[in-house]
Coordinates of C-alpha atoms in Angstrom, one line a residue:
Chain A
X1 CA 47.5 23.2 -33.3
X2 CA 45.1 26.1 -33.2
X3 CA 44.6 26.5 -37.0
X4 CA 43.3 22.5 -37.2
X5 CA 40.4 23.4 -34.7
X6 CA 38.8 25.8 -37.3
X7 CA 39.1 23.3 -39.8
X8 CA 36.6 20.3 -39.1
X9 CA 36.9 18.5 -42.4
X10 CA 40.2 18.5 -44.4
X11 CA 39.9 16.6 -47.7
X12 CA 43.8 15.8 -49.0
X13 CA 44.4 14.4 -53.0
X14 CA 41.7 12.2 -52.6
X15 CA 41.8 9.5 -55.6
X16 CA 39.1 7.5 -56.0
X17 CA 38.6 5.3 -59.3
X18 CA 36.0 2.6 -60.5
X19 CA 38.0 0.5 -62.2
X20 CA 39.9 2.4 -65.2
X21 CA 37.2 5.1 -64.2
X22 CA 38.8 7.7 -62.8
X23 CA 35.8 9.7 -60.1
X24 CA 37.7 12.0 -57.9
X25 CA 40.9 13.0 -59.2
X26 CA 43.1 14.4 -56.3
X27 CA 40.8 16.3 -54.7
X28 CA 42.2 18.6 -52.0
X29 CA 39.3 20.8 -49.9
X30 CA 38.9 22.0 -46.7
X31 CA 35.5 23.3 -44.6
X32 CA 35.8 25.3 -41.7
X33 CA 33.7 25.4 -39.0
X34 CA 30.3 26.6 -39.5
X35 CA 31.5 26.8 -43.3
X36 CA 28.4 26.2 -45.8
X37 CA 30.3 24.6 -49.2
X38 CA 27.9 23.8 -52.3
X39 CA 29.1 21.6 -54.6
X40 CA 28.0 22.4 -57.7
X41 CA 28.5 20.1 -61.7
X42 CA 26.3 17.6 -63.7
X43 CA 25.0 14.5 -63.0
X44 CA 28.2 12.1 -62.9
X45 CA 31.1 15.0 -62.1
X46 CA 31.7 13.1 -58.7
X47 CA 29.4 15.6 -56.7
X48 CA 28.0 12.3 -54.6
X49 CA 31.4 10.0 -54.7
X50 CA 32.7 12.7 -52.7
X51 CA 30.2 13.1 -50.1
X52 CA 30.1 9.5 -50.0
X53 CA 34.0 9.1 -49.3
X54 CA 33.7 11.8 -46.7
X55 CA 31.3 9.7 -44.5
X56 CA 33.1 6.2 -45.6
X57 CA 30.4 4.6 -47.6
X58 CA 33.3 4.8 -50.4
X59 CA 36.9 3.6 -49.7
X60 CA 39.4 6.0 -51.1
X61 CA 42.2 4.7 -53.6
X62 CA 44.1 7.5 -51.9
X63 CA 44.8 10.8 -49.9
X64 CA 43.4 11.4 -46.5
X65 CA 40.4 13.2 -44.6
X66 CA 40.4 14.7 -41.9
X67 CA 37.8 14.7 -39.4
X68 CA 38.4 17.8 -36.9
X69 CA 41.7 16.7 -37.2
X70 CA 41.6 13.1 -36.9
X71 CA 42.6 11.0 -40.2
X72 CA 39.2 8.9 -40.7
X73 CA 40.9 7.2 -43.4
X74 CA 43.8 5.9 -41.6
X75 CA 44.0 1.8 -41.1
X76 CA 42.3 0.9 -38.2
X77 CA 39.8 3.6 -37.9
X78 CA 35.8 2.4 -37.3
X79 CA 33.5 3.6 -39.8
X80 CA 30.6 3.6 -37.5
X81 CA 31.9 5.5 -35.2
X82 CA 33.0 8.2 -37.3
X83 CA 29.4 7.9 -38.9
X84 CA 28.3 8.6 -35.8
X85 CA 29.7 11.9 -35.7
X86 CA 28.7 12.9 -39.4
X87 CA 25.1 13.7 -40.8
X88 CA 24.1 12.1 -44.6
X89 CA 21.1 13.2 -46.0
X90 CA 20.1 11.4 -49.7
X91 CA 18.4 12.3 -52.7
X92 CA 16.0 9.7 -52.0
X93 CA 14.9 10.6 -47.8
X94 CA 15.5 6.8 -47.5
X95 CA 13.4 7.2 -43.9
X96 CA 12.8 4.0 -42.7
X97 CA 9.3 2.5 -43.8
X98 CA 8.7 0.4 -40.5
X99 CA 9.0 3.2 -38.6
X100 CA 7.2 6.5 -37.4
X101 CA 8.7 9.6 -37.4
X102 CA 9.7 10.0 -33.6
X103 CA 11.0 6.5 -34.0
X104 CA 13.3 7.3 -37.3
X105 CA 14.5 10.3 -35.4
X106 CA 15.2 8.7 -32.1
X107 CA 17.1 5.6 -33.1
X108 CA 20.7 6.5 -33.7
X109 CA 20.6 8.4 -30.6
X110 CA 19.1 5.5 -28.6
X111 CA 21.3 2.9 -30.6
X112 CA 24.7 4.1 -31.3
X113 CA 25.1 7.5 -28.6
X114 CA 23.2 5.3 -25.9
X115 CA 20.7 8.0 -25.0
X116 CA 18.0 6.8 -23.0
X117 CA 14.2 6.7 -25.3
X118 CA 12.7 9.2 -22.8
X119 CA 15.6 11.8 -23.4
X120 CA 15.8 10.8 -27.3
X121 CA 12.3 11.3 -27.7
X122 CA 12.3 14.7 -25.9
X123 CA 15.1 15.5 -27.7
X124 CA 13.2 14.6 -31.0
X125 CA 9.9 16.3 -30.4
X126 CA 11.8 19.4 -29.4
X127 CA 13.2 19.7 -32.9
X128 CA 10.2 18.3 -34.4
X129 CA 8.1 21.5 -33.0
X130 CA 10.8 23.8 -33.7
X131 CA 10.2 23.2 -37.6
X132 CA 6.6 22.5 -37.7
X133 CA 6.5 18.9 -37.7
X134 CA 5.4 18.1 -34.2
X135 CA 2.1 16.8 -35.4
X136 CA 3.7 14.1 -37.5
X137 CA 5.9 12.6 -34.9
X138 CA 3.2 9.4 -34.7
X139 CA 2.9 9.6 -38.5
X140 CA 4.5 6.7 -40.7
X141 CA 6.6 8.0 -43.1
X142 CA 4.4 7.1 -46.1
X143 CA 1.8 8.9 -45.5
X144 CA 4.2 12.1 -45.5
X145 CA 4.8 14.9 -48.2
X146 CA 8.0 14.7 -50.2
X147 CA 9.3 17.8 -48.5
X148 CA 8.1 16.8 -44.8
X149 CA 10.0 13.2 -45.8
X150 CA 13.1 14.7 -46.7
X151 CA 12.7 17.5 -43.4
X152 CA 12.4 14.6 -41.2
X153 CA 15.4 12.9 -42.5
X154 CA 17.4 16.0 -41.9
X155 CA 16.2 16.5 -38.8
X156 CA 17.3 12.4 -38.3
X157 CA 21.0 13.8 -39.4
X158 CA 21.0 16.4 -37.3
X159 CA 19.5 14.9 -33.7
X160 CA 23.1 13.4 -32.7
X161 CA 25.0 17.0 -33.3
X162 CA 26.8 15.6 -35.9
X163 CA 30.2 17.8 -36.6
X164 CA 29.4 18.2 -40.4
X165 CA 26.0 17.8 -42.2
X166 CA 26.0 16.3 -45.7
X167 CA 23.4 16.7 -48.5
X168 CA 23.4 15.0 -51.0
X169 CA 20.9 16.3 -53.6
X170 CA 18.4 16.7 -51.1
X171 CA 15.8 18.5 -53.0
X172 CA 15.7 16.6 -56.4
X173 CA 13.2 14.8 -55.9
X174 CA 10.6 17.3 -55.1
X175 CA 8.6 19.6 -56.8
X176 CA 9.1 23.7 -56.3
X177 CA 7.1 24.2 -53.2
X178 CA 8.6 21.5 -50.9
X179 CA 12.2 22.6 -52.3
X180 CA 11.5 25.7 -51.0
X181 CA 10.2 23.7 -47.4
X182 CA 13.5 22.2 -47.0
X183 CA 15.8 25.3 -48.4
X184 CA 14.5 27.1 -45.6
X185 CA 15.5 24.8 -43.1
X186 CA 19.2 24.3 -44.4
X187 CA 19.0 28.3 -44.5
X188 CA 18.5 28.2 -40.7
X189 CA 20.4 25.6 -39.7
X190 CA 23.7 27.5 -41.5
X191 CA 21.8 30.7 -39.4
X192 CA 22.8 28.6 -36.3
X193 CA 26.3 28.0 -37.1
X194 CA 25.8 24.5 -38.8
X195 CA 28.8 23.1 -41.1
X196 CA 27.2 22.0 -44.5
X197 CA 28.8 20.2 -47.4
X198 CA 25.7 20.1 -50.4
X199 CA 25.7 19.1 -53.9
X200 CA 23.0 20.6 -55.6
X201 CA 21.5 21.9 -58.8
X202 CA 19.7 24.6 -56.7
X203 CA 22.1 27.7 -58.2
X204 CA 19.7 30.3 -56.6
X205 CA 20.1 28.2 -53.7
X206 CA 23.7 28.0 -53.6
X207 CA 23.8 31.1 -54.2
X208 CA 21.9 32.7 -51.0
X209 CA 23.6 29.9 -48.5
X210 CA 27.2 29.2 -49.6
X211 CA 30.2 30.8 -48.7
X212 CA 31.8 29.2 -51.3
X213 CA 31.1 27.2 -54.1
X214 CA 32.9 24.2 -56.1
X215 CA 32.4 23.5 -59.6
X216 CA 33.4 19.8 -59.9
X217 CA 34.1 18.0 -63.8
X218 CA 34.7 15.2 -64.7
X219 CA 36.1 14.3 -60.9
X220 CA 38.4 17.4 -61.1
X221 CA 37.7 20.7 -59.1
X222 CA 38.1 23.1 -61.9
X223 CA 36.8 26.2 -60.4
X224 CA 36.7 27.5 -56.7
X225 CA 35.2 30.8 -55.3
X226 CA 32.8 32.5 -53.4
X227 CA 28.8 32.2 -55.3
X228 CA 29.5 35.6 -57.1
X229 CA 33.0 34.5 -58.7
X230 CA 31.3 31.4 -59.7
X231 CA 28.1 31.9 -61.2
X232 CA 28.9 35.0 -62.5
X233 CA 32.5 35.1 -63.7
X234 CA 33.0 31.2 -64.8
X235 CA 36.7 31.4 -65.8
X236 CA 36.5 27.9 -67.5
X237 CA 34.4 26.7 -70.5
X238 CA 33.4 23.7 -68.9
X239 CA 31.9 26.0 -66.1
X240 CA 30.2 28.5 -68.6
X241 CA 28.8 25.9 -70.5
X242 CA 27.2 24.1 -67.5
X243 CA 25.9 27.5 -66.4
X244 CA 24.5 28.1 -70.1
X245 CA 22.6 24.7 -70.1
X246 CA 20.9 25.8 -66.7
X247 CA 20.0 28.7 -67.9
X248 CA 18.5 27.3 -71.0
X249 CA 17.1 24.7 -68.8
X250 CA 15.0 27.9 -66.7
X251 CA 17.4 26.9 -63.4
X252 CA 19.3 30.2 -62.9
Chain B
X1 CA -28.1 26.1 -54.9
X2 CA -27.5 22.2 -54.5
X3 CA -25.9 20.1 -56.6
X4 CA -28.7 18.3 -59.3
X5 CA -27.1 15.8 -61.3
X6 CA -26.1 16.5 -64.5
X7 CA -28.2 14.1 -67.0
X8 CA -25.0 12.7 -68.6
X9 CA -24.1 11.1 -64.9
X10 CA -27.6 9.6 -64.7
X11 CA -27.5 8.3 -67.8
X12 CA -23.7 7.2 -66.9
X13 CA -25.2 5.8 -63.8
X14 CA -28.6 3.8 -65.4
X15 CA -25.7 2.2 -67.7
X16 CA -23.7 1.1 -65.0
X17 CA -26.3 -0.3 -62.9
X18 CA -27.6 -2.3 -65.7
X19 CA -24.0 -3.8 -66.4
X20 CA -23.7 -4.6 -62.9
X21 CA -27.4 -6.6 -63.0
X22 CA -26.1 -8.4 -66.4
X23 CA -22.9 -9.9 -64.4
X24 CA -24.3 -10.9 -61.9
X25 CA -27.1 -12.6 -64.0
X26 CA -24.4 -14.4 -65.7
X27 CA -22.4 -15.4 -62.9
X28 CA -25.7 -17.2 -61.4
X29 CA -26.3 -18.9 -64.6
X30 CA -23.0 -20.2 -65.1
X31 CA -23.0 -21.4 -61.7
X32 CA -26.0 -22.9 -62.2
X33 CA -25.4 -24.9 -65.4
X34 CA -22.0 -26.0 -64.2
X35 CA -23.5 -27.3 -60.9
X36 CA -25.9 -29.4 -62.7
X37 CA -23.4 -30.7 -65.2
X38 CA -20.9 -31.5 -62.4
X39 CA -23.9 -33.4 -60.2
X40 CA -25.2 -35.8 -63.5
X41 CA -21.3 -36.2 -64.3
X42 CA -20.9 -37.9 -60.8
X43 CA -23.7 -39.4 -59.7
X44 CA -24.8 -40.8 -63.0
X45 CA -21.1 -42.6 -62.8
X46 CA -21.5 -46.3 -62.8
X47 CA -20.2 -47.5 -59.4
X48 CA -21.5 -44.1 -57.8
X49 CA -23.9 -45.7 -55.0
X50 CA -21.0 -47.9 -54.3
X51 CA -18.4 -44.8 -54.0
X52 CA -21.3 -43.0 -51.4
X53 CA -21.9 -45.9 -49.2
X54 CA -18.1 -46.2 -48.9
X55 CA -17.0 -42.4 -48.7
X56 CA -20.1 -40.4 -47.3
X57 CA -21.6 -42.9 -44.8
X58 CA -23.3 -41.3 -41.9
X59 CA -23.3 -44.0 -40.1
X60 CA -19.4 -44.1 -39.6
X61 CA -19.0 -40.4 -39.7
X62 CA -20.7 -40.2 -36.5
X63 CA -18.6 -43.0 -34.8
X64 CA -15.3 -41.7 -36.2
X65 CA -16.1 -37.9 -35.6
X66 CA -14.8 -38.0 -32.0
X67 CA -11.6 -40.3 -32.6
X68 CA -10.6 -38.5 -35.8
X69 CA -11.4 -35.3 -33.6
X70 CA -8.9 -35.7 -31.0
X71 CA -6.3 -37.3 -33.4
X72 CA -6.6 -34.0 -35.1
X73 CA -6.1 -31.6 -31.7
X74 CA -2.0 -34.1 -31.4
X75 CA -1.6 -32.6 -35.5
X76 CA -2.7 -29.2 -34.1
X77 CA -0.3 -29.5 -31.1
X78 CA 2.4 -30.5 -33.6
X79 CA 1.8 -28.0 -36.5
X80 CA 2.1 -25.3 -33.4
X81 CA 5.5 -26.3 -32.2
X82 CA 7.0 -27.1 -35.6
X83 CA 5.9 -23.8 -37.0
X84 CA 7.7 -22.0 -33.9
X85 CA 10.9 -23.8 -34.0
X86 CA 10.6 -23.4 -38.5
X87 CA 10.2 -19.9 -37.7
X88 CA 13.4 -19.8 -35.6
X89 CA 16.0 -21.9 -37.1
X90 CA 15.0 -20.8 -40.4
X91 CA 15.0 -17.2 -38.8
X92 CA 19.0 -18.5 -38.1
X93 CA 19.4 -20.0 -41.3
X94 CA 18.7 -16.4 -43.8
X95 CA 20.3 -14.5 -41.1
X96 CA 23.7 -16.7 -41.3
X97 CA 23.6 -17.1 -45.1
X98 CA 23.0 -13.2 -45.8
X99 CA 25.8 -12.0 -43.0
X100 CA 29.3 -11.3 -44.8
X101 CA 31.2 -11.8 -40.8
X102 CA 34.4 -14.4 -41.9
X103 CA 33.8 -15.3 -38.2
X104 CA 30.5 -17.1 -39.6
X105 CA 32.2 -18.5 -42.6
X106 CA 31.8 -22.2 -41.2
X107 CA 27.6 -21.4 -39.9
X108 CA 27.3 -20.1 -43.8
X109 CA 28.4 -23.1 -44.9
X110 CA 26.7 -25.3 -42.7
X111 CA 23.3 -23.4 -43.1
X112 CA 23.5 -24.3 -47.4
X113 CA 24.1 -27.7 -47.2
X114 CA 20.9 -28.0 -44.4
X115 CA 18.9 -26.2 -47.0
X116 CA 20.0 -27.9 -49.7
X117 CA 19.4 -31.3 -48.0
X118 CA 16.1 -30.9 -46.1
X119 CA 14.7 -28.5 -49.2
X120 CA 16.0 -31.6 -51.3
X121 CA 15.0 -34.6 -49.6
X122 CA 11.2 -35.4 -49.6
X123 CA 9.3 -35.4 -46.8
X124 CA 8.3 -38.6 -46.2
X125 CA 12.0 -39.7 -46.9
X126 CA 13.5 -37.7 -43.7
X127 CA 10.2 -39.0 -41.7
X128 CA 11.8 -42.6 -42.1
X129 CA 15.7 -41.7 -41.7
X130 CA 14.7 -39.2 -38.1
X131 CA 11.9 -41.8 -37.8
X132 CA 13.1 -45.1 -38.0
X133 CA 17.2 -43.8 -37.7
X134 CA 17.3 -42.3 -35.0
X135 CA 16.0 -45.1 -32.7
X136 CA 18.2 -47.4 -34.2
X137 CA 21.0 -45.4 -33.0
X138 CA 19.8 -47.0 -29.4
X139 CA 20.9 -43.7 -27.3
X140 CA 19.3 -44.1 -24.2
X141 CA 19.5 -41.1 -23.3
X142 CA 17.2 -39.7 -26.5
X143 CA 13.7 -39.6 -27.0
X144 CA 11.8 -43.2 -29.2
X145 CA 8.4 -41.2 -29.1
X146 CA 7.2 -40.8 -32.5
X147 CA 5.7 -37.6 -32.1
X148 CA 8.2 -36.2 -31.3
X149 CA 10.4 -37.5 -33.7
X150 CA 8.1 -36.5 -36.6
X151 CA 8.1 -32.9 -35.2
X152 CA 11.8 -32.7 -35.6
X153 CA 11.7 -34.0 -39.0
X154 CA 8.4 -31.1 -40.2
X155 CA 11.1 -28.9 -38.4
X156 CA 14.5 -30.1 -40.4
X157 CA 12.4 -30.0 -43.7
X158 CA 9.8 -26.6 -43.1
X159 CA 13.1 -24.6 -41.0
X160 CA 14.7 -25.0 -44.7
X161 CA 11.8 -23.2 -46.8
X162 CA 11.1 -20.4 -44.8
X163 CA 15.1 -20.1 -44.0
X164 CA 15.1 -19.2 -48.0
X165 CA 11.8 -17.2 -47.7
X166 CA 13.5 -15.4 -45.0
X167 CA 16.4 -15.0 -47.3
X168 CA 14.8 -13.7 -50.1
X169 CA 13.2 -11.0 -48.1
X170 CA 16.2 -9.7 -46.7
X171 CA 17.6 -9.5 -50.3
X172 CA 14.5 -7.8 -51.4
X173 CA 15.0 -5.1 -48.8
X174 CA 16.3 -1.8 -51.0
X175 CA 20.0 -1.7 -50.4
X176 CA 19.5 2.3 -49.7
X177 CA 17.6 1.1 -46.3
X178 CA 21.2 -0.9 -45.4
X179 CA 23.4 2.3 -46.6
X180 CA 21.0 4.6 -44.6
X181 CA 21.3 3.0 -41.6
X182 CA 25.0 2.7 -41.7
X183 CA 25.3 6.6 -42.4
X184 CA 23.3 7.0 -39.3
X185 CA 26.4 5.0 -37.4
X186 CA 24.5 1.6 -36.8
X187 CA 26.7 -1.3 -36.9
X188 CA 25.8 -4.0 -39.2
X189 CA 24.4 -6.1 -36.5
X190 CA 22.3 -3.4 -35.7
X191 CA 21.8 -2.3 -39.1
X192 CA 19.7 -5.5 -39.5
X193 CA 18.2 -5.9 -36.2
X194 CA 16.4 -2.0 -36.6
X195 CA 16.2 -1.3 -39.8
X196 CA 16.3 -4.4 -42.7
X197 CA 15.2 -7.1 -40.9
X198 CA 11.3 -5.8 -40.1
X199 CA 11.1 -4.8 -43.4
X200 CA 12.0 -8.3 -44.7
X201 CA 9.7 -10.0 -42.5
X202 CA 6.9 -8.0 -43.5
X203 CA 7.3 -8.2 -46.9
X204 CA 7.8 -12.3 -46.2
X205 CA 5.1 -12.6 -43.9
X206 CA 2.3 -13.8 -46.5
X207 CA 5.0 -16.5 -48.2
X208 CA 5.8 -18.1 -44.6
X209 CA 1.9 -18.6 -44.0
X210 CA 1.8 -20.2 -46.4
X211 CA 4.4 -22.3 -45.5
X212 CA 2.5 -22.9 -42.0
X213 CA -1.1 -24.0 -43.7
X214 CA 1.1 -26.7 -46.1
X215 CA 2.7 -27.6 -42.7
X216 CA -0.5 -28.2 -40.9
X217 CA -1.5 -30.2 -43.6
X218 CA 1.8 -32.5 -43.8
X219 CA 1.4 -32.3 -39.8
X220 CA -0.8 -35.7 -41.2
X221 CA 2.3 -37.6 -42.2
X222 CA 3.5 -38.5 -38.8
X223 CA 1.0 -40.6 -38.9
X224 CA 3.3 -42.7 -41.0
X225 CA 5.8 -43.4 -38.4
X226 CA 2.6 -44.2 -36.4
X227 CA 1.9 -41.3 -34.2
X228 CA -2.2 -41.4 -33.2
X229 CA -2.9 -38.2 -35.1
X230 CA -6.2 -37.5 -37.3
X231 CA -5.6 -39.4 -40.2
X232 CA -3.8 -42.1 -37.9
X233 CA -7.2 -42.6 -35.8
X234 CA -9.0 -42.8 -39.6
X235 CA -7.3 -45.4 -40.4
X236 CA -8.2 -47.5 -37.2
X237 CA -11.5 -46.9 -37.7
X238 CA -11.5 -47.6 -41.3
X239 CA -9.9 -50.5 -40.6
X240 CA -12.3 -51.9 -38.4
X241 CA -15.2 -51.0 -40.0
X242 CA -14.0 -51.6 -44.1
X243 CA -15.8 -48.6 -44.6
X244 CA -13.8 -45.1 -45.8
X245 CA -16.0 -42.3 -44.5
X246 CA -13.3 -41.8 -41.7
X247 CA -10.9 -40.8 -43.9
X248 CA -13.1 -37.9 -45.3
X249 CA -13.9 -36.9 -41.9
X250 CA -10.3 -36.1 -41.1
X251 CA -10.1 -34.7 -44.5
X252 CA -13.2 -32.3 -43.7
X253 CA -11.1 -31.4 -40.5
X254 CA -7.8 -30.3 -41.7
X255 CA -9.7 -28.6 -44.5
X256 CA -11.3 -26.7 -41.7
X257 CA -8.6 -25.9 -40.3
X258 CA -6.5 -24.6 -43.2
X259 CA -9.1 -22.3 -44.3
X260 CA -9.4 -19.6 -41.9
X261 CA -5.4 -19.5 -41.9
X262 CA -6.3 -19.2 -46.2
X263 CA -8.1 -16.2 -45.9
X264 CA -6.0 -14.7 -43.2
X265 CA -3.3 -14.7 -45.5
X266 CA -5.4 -13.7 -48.7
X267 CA -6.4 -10.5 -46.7
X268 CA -3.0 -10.4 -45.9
X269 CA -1.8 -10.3 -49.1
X270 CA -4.1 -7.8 -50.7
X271 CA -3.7 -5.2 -47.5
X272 CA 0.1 -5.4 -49.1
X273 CA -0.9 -5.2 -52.3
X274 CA -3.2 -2.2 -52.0
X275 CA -0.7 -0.2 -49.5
X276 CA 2.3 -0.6 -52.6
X277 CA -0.1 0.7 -55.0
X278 CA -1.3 3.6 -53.0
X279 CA 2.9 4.3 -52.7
X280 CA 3.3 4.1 -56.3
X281 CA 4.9 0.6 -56.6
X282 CA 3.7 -1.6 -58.7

């Protein structure tokens, strides 16, 4: 079927509930290859449930997603080694503390793709130098910048080509300058042709990167479009009044 | 033009420095007075001269020194091995009771009611059942030495504490670390090989030192199933010679020992301390 290979991540009425609490009310999406989506609505819309269904951290009361095709959410399936093939990036880095940067890079390759440490760690400084952050390979993550944290966790995401790259809130936990560190590298990675599923609160952002943009409420979709139809023509009061409170809030 | 200091820091300074001087004063005073009161307290006590001839003879320190010493190098010996094999059955223990595999439903189990036993029973008490029990099971085929048999029973009891200390550092581990390394594709095996389990031993480490200075020290009470150890060889000589100083020798010499493992784990401890402030934890 030549119209599933463009699509690598098909998400079909996905129902997910905590208890009575309804989170993601049939959600049906789809992302293309090398498609950037941003997932825009406030804290509690069901911008992170969903990202965290997509890579199985959540269970889904129902629906299906489709990985490239494949239904990751049929019975049977292993979560890691779907994992495998997906990139998460959180809020909080979470880098591991034990480790140095080379050796946070380098151990899902070396673990779960079996690549030997010499190749890994070639592998790893390569990407390391291509965005500036060859010099902290022997560096423990503490001693790191927010913004070089969170690069280096990305780059961790992104070392075992994943198919799709998630973010999830990846720059709310820094301060202007090292949002605009990382920004810049999820600019270039969509430049090479990456496939990116955000959720952010970065509209300028969202706005320069996506090719389309989802307003999420409430654990509905309630608007869909590309960053123009969106932030400028909200259709929805829900959507005009989140867009208000940024802008009263100095964020658009 | 080089920097003169501003009048309001030498001032700032002078006040300081005189602070400083004032402490310290105090602290030798202190030390000083309660020293002295401490001193008249004991040897102004009525049966004192009888206390020191019995306790602090230097006569019978002498002779005991070299007995006592080479009881103390078979509690050495023992602490070793039963810290090791502590280390790695408890090491089994937190990794059995903090796994959710239904194919180690049975090792869960089995790894509570241990602890709950051997953290349970006292010491002394499992000394006299693996002690005195075991030999009167009359298998030939199994060890009667009582060294041995009291370094199985520091084992039972110390593999139970630091199987819980173990435990609670894996819990204390942030559950983000776990989800992390899942997301990254590790398995859960994996998951706590690389990436929880180093943390939790680090943040444990301090806690099961301790564990290993309170086992050196109860390394002694093998002596009760009458294993030759430090106190063990005290006891000989204090009963030959009605005179107690060879008990305070072997108490000088575990002390000895203990110490440098103390302040190991004091500097430990703060290194810890001062690397979670510096991150912003409290």
């Amino acid at each position: 079927m030549v119209t599933m290979a463009e699509s690598m991540l098909d998400i079909i009425n996905v129902r997910k509930s905590y208890g009575d609490e309804l989170v993601l009310h049939d959600i049906s999406v789809s992302l293309a290859e090398h498609e950037v989506k941003v997932l825009i609505g406030a804290s509690g819309s069901g911008k992170s449930t969903l990202l965290r269904t997509l890579n199985l951290l959540e269970a889904i009361d129902d629906g299906q997603i489709l990985l490239a095709g494949t239904d990751i959410t049929a019975v049977g399936v292993n979560p890691d080694k779907v994992r495998a093939q997906i990139g998460s990036v959180f809020q909080s880095f979470n880098l591991f503390p034990h480790l140095n940067v080379l050796q946070n890079i380098t151990l899902a390759p070396r673990k779960v793709h079996g690549v030997s440490k010499e190749a890994a760690e070639a592998n790893a400084m390569e990407l390391l130098q291509r965005f500036g952050l060859a010099d902290k390979a022997k560096q423990y993550p503490d001693l790191l910048s927010g913004g070089q944290q969170q690069r280096v966790a990305i780059l961790r995401a992104l070392i075992t080509k994943p198919k799709v790259l998630l973010l999830d809130e990846v720059t709310s936990a820094l301060d202007p300058i090292l949002i605009a560190e990382v920004l810049s590298l999820i600019a270039e990675l969509k430049a090479e042709g990456m496939t990116i599923m955000i959720a952010t609160h970065e509209m300028g952002f969202a706005k320069r990167v996506a090719d389309h943009v989802l307003f999420l409420h409430h654990g509905k979709i309630l608007e869909a479009g590309t960053p123009a139809d969106i932030l400028e023509n909200p259709r929805t009061t829900e959507l005009s009044d989140f867009l208000g409170a940024l802008r009263d809030a100095g964020r658009l | 033009m080089s920097y003169q200091p501003s009048p309001l820091r030498l001032q700032r300074e002078a006040a300081r420095r005189r602070a400083s001087r004032r402490s310290t004063l105090i602290a030798i005073l202190s030390t000083v007075v309660i020293a002295t009161v401490l001193t008249i307290a004991v040897t102004g006590a009525p049966g004192f001269k009888a206390v020191k001839e019995s306790f602090f003879n230097w006569h019978y320190a002498k002779s005991a020194f070299p007995h006592v010493l080479s009881g103390l190098w078979l509690n050495l010996k023992v602490m070793l091995i039963a810290s090791f094999f502590s280390f790695i059955l408890g090491l089994l223990i937190a990794l059995a009771r903090t796994s959710h595999s239904p194919l180690l439903y049975p090792v869960r189990i089995l790894a509570t009611v241990f602890t709950d036993i051997f953290r349970g029973l006292p010491l002394l008490l499992v000394l006299f059942l693996v002690g005195f029990g075991i030999p009167g099971l009359q298998f030939t085929w199994l060890t009667n030495s009582v060294v041995v048999l009291g370094t199985v029973s520091l084992i039972l009891t110390y593999s139970a504490y630091m199987g819980e200390v173990i435990r609670a550092g894996i819990e204390a581990v942030n559950p983000a670390q776990r989800m992390a390394g899942r997301a990254l594709g590790l398995s859960p095996t994996q998951t706590q090989r690389y990436v929880v389990l180093p943390q939790a031993l680090r943040k444990v480490t301090p806690a099961l030192l301790n564990d290993l200075i309170s086992l050196q020290k109860d390394s002694g009470l093998i002596s009760t199933l009458g294993a030759i150890d430090a106190i063990r060889a005290a006891q000989i000589d204090a009963s030959l010679s009605f005179n107690f100083t060879p008990y305070v020798v072997a108490g000088a010499l575990f002390v000895s020992l203990t110490i440098p493992l103390t302040r190991f784990t004091d500097w430990l401890t703060f290194r810890q301390d001062r690397s979670r402030v510096q991150q912003g934890q409290w």
